[in-house]
mmCIF file with all atom_site columns, C-alpha atoms in Angstrom:
data_model
loop_
_atom_site.group_PDB
_atom_site.id
_atom_site.type_symbol
_atom_site.label_atom_id
_atom_site.label_alt_id
_atom_site.label_comp_id
_atom_site.label_asym_id
_atom_site.label_entity_id
_atom_site.label_seq_id
_atom_site.pdbx_PDB_ins_code
_atom_site.Cartn_x
_atom_site.Cartn_y
_atom_site.Cartn_z
_atom_site.occupancy
_atom_site.B_iso_or_equiv
_atom_site.pdbx_formal_charge
_atom_site.auth_seq_id
_atom_site.auth_comp_id
_atom_site.auth_asym_id
_atom_site.auth_atom_id
_atom_site.pdbx_PDB_model_num
ATOM 1   C CA . MET D 1 1   ? 0.000   0.000   0.000  1.00 0.00 ? 286 MET D CA 1
ATOM 2   C CA . VAL D 1 2   ? 1.211   3.499   -0.818 1.00 0.00 ? 287 VAL D CA 1
ATOM 3   C CA . ILE D 1 3   ? 0.715   6.866   0.870  1.00 0.00 ? 288 ILE D CA 1
ATOM 4   C CA . ALA D 1 4   ? -1.569  8.046   -1.973 1.00 0.00 ? 289 ALA D CA 1
ATOM 5   C CA . SER D 1 5   ? -4.134  5.405   -1.016 1.00 0.00 ? 290 SER D CA 1
ATOM 6   C CA . ILE D 1 6   ? -4.228  6.731   2.552  1.00 0.00 ? 291 ILE D CA 1
ATOM 7   C CA . LEU D 1 7   ? -4.777  10.280  1.290  1.00 0.00 ? 292 LEU D CA 1
ATOM 8   C CA . LYS D 1 8   ? -7.643  9.052   -0.903 1.00 0.00 ? 293 LYS D CA 1
ATOM 9   C CA . GLY D 1 9   ? -9.388  7.794   2.222  1.00 0.00 ? 294 GLY D CA 1
ATOM 10  C CA . LYS D 1 10  ? -8.639  10.622  4.628  1.00 0.00 ? 295 LYS D CA 1
ATOM 11  C CA . GLY D 1 11  ? -8.441  13.523  2.212  1.00 0.00 ? 296 GLY D CA 1
ATOM 12  C CA . ASN D 1 12  ? -5.706  16.059  1.728  1.00 0.00 ? 297 ASN D CA 1
ATOM 13  C CA . GLN D 1 13  ? -6.769  18.731  4.209  1.00 0.00 ? 298 GLN D CA 1
ATOM 14  C CA . VAL D 1 14  ? -3.736  20.038  6.065  1.00 0.00 ? 299 VAL D CA 1
ATOM 15  C CA . VAL D 1 15  ? -3.961  22.196  9.173  1.00 0.00 ? 300 VAL D CA 1
ATOM 16  C CA . SER D 1 16  ? -1.403  24.985  9.154  1.00 0.00 ? 301 SER D CA 1
ATOM 17  C CA . LEU D 1 17  ? -0.593  28.334  10.669 1.00 0.00 ? 302 LEU D CA 1
ATOM 18  C CA . GLY D 1 18  ? 1.819   31.179  10.074 1.00 0.00 ? 303 GLY D CA 1
ATOM 19  C CA . PRO D 1 19  ? 5.293   31.574  11.587 1.00 0.00 ? 304 PRO D CA 1
ATOM 20  C CA . ASP D 1 20  ? 4.197   34.581  13.665 1.00 0.00 ? 305 ASP D CA 1
ATOM 21  C CA . ASP D 1 21  ? 1.198   32.829  15.224 1.00 0.00 ? 306 ASP D CA 1
ATOM 22  C CA . THR D 1 22  ? 1.760   32.145  18.901 1.00 0.00 ? 307 THR D CA 1
ATOM 23  C CA . ILE D 1 23  ? 2.130   28.907  20.803 1.00 0.00 ? 308 ILE D CA 1
ATOM 24  C CA . LEU D 1 24  ? -1.254  29.680  22.364 1.00 0.00 ? 309 LEU D CA 1
ATOM 25  C CA . ASP D 1 25  ? -2.751  29.955  18.845 1.00 0.00 ? 310 ASP D CA 1
ATOM 26  C CA . LEU D 1 26  ? -1.181  26.592  18.068 1.00 0.00 ? 311 LEU D CA 1
ATOM 27  C CA . ALA D 1 27  ? -2.548  24.964  21.223 1.00 0.00 ? 312 ALA D CA 1
ATOM 28  C CA . ARG D 1 28  ? -6.043  26.163  20.385 1.00 0.00 ? 313 ARG D CA 1
ATOM 29  C CA . LEU D 1 29  ? -5.704  24.966  16.778 1.00 0.00 ? 314 LEU D CA 1
ATOM 30  C CA . LEU D 1 30  ? -4.482  21.508  17.800 1.00 0.00 ? 315 LEU D CA 1
ATOM 31  C CA . ALA D 1 31  ? -7.246  21.158  20.388 1.00 0.00 ? 316 ALA D CA 1
ATOM 32  C CA . ARG D 1 32  ? -9.954  22.302  17.973 1.00 0.00 ? 317 ARG D CA 1
ATOM 33  C CA . HIS D 1 33  ? -8.880  19.815  15.288 1.00 0.00 ? 318 HIS D CA 1
ATOM 34  C CA . ARG D 1 34  ? -7.899  17.081  17.772 1.00 0.00 ? 319 ARG D CA 1
ATOM 35  C CA . ILE D 1 35  ? -4.471  16.643  16.177 1.00 0.00 ? 320 ILE D CA 1
ATOM 36  C CA . GLY D 1 36  ? -0.890  16.559  17.388 1.00 0.00 ? 321 GLY D CA 1
ATOM 37  C CA . ALA D 1 37  ? 0.909   18.779  14.883 1.00 0.00 ? 322 ALA D CA 1
ATOM 38  C CA . ALA D 1 38  ? 0.390   21.540  12.333 1.00 0.00 ? 323 ALA D CA 1
ATOM 39  C CA . LEU D 1 39  ? 2.455   22.748  9.427  1.00 0.00 ? 324 LEU D CA 1
ATOM 40  C CA . VAL D 1 40  ? 3.959   26.217  9.465  1.00 0.00 ? 325 VAL D CA 1
ATOM 41  C CA . ARG D 1 41  ? 3.583   28.021  6.169  1.00 0.00 ? 326 ARG D CA 1
ATOM 42  C CA . ALA D 1 42  ? 4.672   31.388  4.822  1.00 0.00 ? 327 ALA D CA 1
ATOM 43  C CA . PRO D 1 43  ? 2.005   33.794  3.550  1.00 0.00 ? 328 PRO D CA 1
ATOM 44  C CA . ASP D 1 44  ? 2.818   32.626  -0.002 1.00 0.00 ? 329 ASP D CA 1
ATOM 45  C CA . GLY D 1 45  ? 2.110   29.009  1.009  1.00 0.00 ? 330 GLY D CA 1
ATOM 46  C CA . ARG D 1 46  ? 5.717   27.823  1.205  1.00 0.00 ? 331 ARG D CA 1
ATOM 47  C CA . LEU D 1 47  ? 6.304   25.131  3.777  1.00 0.00 ? 332 LEU D CA 1
ATOM 48  C CA . LEU D 1 48  ? 8.575   26.461  6.548  1.00 0.00 ? 333 LEU D CA 1
ATOM 49  C CA . GLY D 1 49  ? 8.337   23.727  9.162  1.00 0.00 ? 334 GLY D CA 1
ATOM 50  C CA . ILE D 1 50  ? 6.138   21.674  11.421 1.00 0.00 ? 335 ILE D CA 1
ATOM 51  C CA . VAL D 1 51  ? 5.227   22.286  15.041 1.00 0.00 ? 336 VAL D CA 1
ATOM 52  C CA . SER D 1 52  ? 3.998   19.536  17.327 1.00 0.00 ? 337 SER D CA 1
ATOM 53  C CA . GLU D 1 53  ? 2.984   19.007  20.912 1.00 0.00 ? 338 GLU D CA 1
ATOM 54  C CA . ARG D 1 54  ? 6.515   17.750  21.481 1.00 0.00 ? 339 ARG D CA 1
ATOM 55  C CA . ASP D 1 55  ? 7.938   21.057  20.197 1.00 0.00 ? 340 ASP D CA 1
ATOM 56  C CA . VAL D 1 56  ? 5.684   22.953  22.604 1.00 0.00 ? 341 VAL D CA 1
ATOM 57  C CA . ILE D 1 57  ? 6.983   20.913  25.550 1.00 0.00 ? 342 ILE D CA 1
ATOM 58  C CA . ARG D 1 58  ? 10.583  21.565  24.516 1.00 0.00 ? 343 ARG D CA 1
ATOM 59  C CA . GLY D 1 59  ? 9.749   25.251  24.153 1.00 0.00 ? 344 GLY D CA 1
ATOM 60  C CA . MET D 1 60  ? 8.261   25.346  27.638 1.00 0.00 ? 345 MET D CA 1
ATOM 61  C CA . ALA D 1 61  ? 11.338  23.648  29.058 1.00 0.00 ? 346 ALA D CA 1
ATOM 62  C CA . GLY D 1 62  ? 13.586  26.218  27.412 1.00 0.00 ? 347 GLY D CA 1
ATOM 63  C CA . HIS D 1 63  ? 11.520  29.387  27.764 1.00 0.00 ? 348 HIS D CA 1
ATOM 64  C CA . GLY D 1 64  ? 9.445   28.908  30.890 1.00 0.00 ? 349 GLY D CA 1
ATOM 65  C CA . THR D 1 65  ? 6.119   30.486  31.672 1.00 0.00 ? 350 THR D CA 1
ATOM 66  C CA . GLY D 1 66  ? 6.100   32.997  28.802 1.00 0.00 ? 351 GLY D CA 1
ATOM 67  C CA . THR D 1 67  ? 6.049   30.260  26.185 1.00 0.00 ? 352 THR D CA 1
ATOM 68  C CA . THR D 1 68  ? 2.440   30.800  25.096 1.00 0.00 ? 353 THR D CA 1
ATOM 69  C CA . THR D 1 69  ? 3.280   34.237  23.676 1.00 0.00 ? 354 THR D CA 1
ATOM 70  C CA . LEU D 1 70  ? 6.234   33.033  21.581 1.00 0.00 ? 355 LEU D CA 1
ATOM 71  C CA . PRO D 1 71  ? 5.817   32.739  17.823 1.00 0.00 ? 356 PRO D CA 1
ATOM 72  C CA . VAL D 1 72  ? 5.679   29.137  16.611 1.00 0.00 ? 357 VAL D CA 1
ATOM 73  C CA . SER D 1 73  ? 8.717   29.868  14.426 1.00 0.00 ? 358 SER D CA 1
ATOM 74  C CA . GLN D 1 74  ? 10.830  29.807  17.602 1.00 0.00 ? 359 GLN D CA 1
ATOM 75  C CA . VAL D 1 75  ? 9.955   26.212  18.464 1.00 0.00 ? 360 VAL D CA 1
ATOM 76  C CA . MET D 1 76  ? 9.023   24.612  15.131 1.00 0.00 ? 361 MET D CA 1
ATOM 77  C CA . THR D 1 77  ? 11.045  21.869  13.488 1.00 0.00 ? 362 THR D CA 1
ATOM 78  C CA . ARG D 1 78  ? 12.581  23.241  10.314 1.00 0.00 ? 363 ARG D CA 1
ATOM 79  C CA . ASP D 1 79  ? 14.227  20.060  9.053  1.00 0.00 ? 364 ASP D CA 1
ATOM 80  C CA . LEU D 1 80  ? 11.155  18.364  7.602  1.00 0.00 ? 365 LEU D CA 1
ATOM 81  C CA . VAL D 1 81  ? 10.939  14.652  6.935  1.00 0.00 ? 366 VAL D CA 1
ATOM 82  C CA . THR D 1 82  ? 8.633   14.214  3.945  1.00 0.00 ? 367 THR D CA 1
ATOM 83  C CA . VAL D 1 83  ? 7.305   11.458  1.695  1.00 0.00 ? 368 VAL D CA 1
ATOM 84  C CA . LEU D 1 84  ? 5.929   11.164  -1.815 1.00 0.00 ? 369 LEU D CA 1
ATOM 85  C CA . PRO D 1 85  ? 2.507   9.760   -2.715 1.00 0.00 ? 370 PRO D CA 1
ATOM 86  C CA . GLU D 1 86  ? 4.160   6.632   -4.118 1.00 0.00 ? 371 GLU D CA 1
ATOM 87  C CA . THR D 1 87  ? 6.112   5.925   -0.905 1.00 0.00 ? 372 THR D CA 1
ATOM 88  C CA . GLN D 1 88  ? 5.198   2.528   0.533  1.00 0.00 ? 373 GLN D CA 1
ATOM 89  C CA . VAL D 1 89  ? 3.489   2.637   3.955  1.00 0.00 ? 374 VAL D CA 1
ATOM 90  C CA . ILE D 1 90  ? 6.052   0.239   5.440  1.00 0.00 ? 375 ILE D CA 1
ATOM 91  C CA . GLU D 1 91  ? 8.856   2.497   4.176  1.00 0.00 ? 376 GLU D CA 1
ATOM 92  C CA . ALA D 1 92  ? 7.184   5.567   5.720  1.00 0.00 ? 377 ALA D CA 1
ATOM 93  C CA . LEU D 1 93  ? 6.811   3.735   9.047  1.00 0.00 ? 378 LEU D CA 1
ATOM 94  C CA . GLY D 1 94  ? 10.521  2.924   8.986  1.00 0.00 ? 379 GLY D CA 1
ATOM 95  C CA . LEU D 1 95  ? 11.334  6.555   8.241  1.00 0.00 ? 380 LEU D CA 1
ATOM 96  C CA . MET D 1 96  ? 9.193   7.689   11.173 1.00 0.00 ? 381 MET D CA 1
ATOM 97  C CA . THR D 1 97  ? 10.932  5.255   13.495 1.00 0.00 ? 382 THR D CA 1
ATOM 98  C CA . GLN D 1 98  ? 14.396  6.187   12.280 1.00 0.00 ? 383 GLN D CA 1
ATOM 99  C CA . ARG D 1 99  ? 13.843  9.959   12.388 1.00 0.00 ? 384 ARG D CA 1
ATOM 100 C CA . ARG D 1 100 ? 11.620  9.882   15.510 1.00 0.00 ? 385 ARG D CA 1
ATOM 101 C CA . VAL D 1 101 ? 8.713   11.814  13.969 1.00 0.00 ? 386 VAL D CA 1
ATOM 102 C CA . ARG D 1 102 ? 4.970   11.214  14.106 1.00 0.00 ? 387 ARG D CA 1
ATOM 103 C CA . HIS D 1 103 ? 3.813   13.259  11.103 1.00 0.00 ? 388 HIS D CA 1
ATOM 104 C CA . LEU D 1 104 ? 4.958   13.293  7.491  1.00 0.00 ? 389 LEU D CA 1
ATOM 105 C CA . PRO D 1 105 ? 4.029   16.003  5.003  1.00 0.00 ? 390 PRO D CA 1
ATOM 106 C CA . VAL D 1 106 ? 3.312   14.459  1.597  1.00 0.00 ? 391 VAL D CA 1
ATOM 107 C CA . LEU D 1 107 ? 4.852   16.331  -1.326 1.00 0.00 ? 392 LEU D CA 1
ATOM 108 C CA . ASP D 1 108 ? 4.371   15.864  -5.045 1.00 0.00 ? 393 ASP D CA 1
ATOM 109 C CA . ALA D 1 109 ? 7.338   15.404  -7.388 1.00 0.00 ? 394 ALA D CA 1
ATOM 110 C CA . GLY D 1 110 ? 7.672   19.197  -7.723 1.00 0.00 ? 395 GLY D CA 1
ATOM 111 C CA . GLY D 1 111 ? 7.819   19.715  -3.964 1.00 0.00 ? 396 GLY D CA 1
ATOM 112 C CA . GLY D 1 112 ? 4.233   20.953  -3.599 1.00 0.00 ? 397 GLY D CA 1
ATOM 113 C CA . LEU D 1 113 ? 2.290   20.006  -0.498 1.00 0.00 ? 398 LEU D CA 1
ATOM 114 C CA . ILE D 1 114 ? -0.548  17.561  -1.184 1.00 0.00 ? 399 ILE D CA 1
ATOM 115 C CA . GLY D 1 115 ? -1.354  16.262  2.311  1.00 0.00 ? 400 GLY D CA 1
ATOM 116 C CA . MET D 1 116 ? -0.023  14.925  5.572  1.00 0.00 ? 401 MET D CA 1
ATOM 117 C CA . VAL D 1 117 ? -0.100  11.518  7.250  1.00 0.00 ? 402 VAL D CA 1
ATOM 118 C CA . SER D 1 118 ? 0.343   10.633  10.899 1.00 0.00 ? 403 SER D CA 1
ATOM 119 C CA . ILE D 1 119 ? 1.693   7.547   12.597 1.00 0.00 ? 404 ILE D CA 1
ATOM 120 C CA . GLY D 1 120 ? -1.921  6.667   13.403 1.00 0.00 ? 405 GLY D CA 1
ATOM 121 C CA . ASP D 1 121 ? -2.869  6.823   9.715  1.00 0.00 ? 406 ASP D CA 1
ATOM 122 C CA . LEU D 1 122 ? -0.009  4.520   8.782  1.00 0.00 ? 407 LEU D CA 1
ATOM 123 C CA . VAL D 1 123 ? -0.610  2.002   11.566 1.00 0.00 ? 408 VAL D CA 1
ATOM 124 C CA . LYS D 1 124 ? -4.314  1.876   10.698 1.00 0.00 ? 409 LYS D CA 1
ATOM 125 C CA . ALA D 1 125 ? -3.486  1.251   7.026  1.00 0.00 ? 410 ALA D CA 1
ATOM 126 C CA . ARG D 1 126 ? -0.967  -1.444  7.934  1.00 0.00 ? 411 ARG D CA 1
ATOM 127 C CA . ILE D 1 127 ? -3.491  -3.219  10.197 1.00 0.00 ? 412 ILE D CA 1
ATOM 128 C CA . GLU D 1 128 ? -6.135  -3.105  7.456  1.00 0.00 ? 413 GLU D CA 1
ATOM 129 C CA . GLU D 1 129 ? -3.607  -4.509  4.998  1.00 0.00 ? 414 GLU D CA 1
ATOM 130 C CA . ALA D 1 130 ? -2.663  -7.345  7.389  1.00 0.00 ? 415 ALA D CA 1
ATOM 131 C CA . GLU D 1 131 ? -6.351  -8.162  8.017  1.00 0.00 ? 416 GLU D CA 1
ATOM 132 C CA . GLN D 1 132 ? -6.994  -8.295  4.282  1.00 0.00 ? 417 GLN D CA 1
ATOM 133 C CA . GLU D 1 133 ? -4.006  -10.611 3.768  1.00 0.00 ? 418 GLU D CA 1
ATOM 134 C CA . ALA D 1 134 ? -5.238  -12.895 6.577  1.00 0.00 ? 419 ALA D CA 1
ATOM 135 C CA . GLU D 1 135 ? -8.710  -13.014 5.023  1.00 0.00 ? 420 GLU D CA 1
ATOM 136 C CA . GLU D 1 136 ? -7.246  -13.870 1.616  1.00 0.00 ? 421 GLU D CA 1
ATOM 137 C CA . LEU D 1 137 ? -5.153  -16.655 3.156  1.00 0.00 ? 422 LEU D CA 1
ATOM 138 C CA . LYS D 1 138 ? -8.199  -18.022 4.956  1.00 0.00 ? 423 LYS D CA 1
ATOM 139 C CA . HIS D 1 139 ? -10.153 -18.116 1.677  1.00 0.00 ? 424 HIS D CA 1
ATOM 140 C CA . TYR D 1 140 ? -7.207  -19.767 -0.077 1.00 0.00 ? 425 TYR D CA 1
ATOM 141 C CA . VAL D 1 141 ? -6.906  -22.479 2.575  1.00 0.00 ? 426 VAL D CA 1
ATOM 142 C CA . THR D 1 142 ? -10.694 -23.045 2.597  1.00 0.00 ? 427 THR D CA 1
ATOM 143 C CA . ALA D 1 143 ? -10.801 -23.330 -1.198 1.00 0.00 ? 428 ALA D CA 1
ATOM 144 C CA . ALA D 1 144 ? -7.781  -25.657 -1.313 1.00 0.00 ? 429 ALA D CA 1
ATOM 145 C CA . GLY D 1 145 ? -9.058  -27.925 1.487  1.00 0.00 ? 430 GLY D CA 1
#
């Protein structure tokens, strides 16, 4: 299974905010959408980074009580780990494990943003794939027996 098939099911809506939005804005955005990370984009739409709950915690540890007023650009992750629509789910899971990330922006061949997948999306897809394989094996054994 490839990343494109996950995006077909979940859609390509991506939650993002600007680099000058505050950590408090981010917290409200994440809570409203019930997600763990948002992309940070320039006014022209360019992808600047990603900011997650983990980044907020690190920001609080480094900046203390005034963290909520900081711009997200001060705590966001700039070194993005991305995938293509044709990336295999198992490959993306390995990348997440290796790079210790939970969200992967999905870019087209030209570098344009077309969606984002989370570790939950990938695990769900992998479980569905395994269940389908088990069902196919069961039918094969039943038909052969």
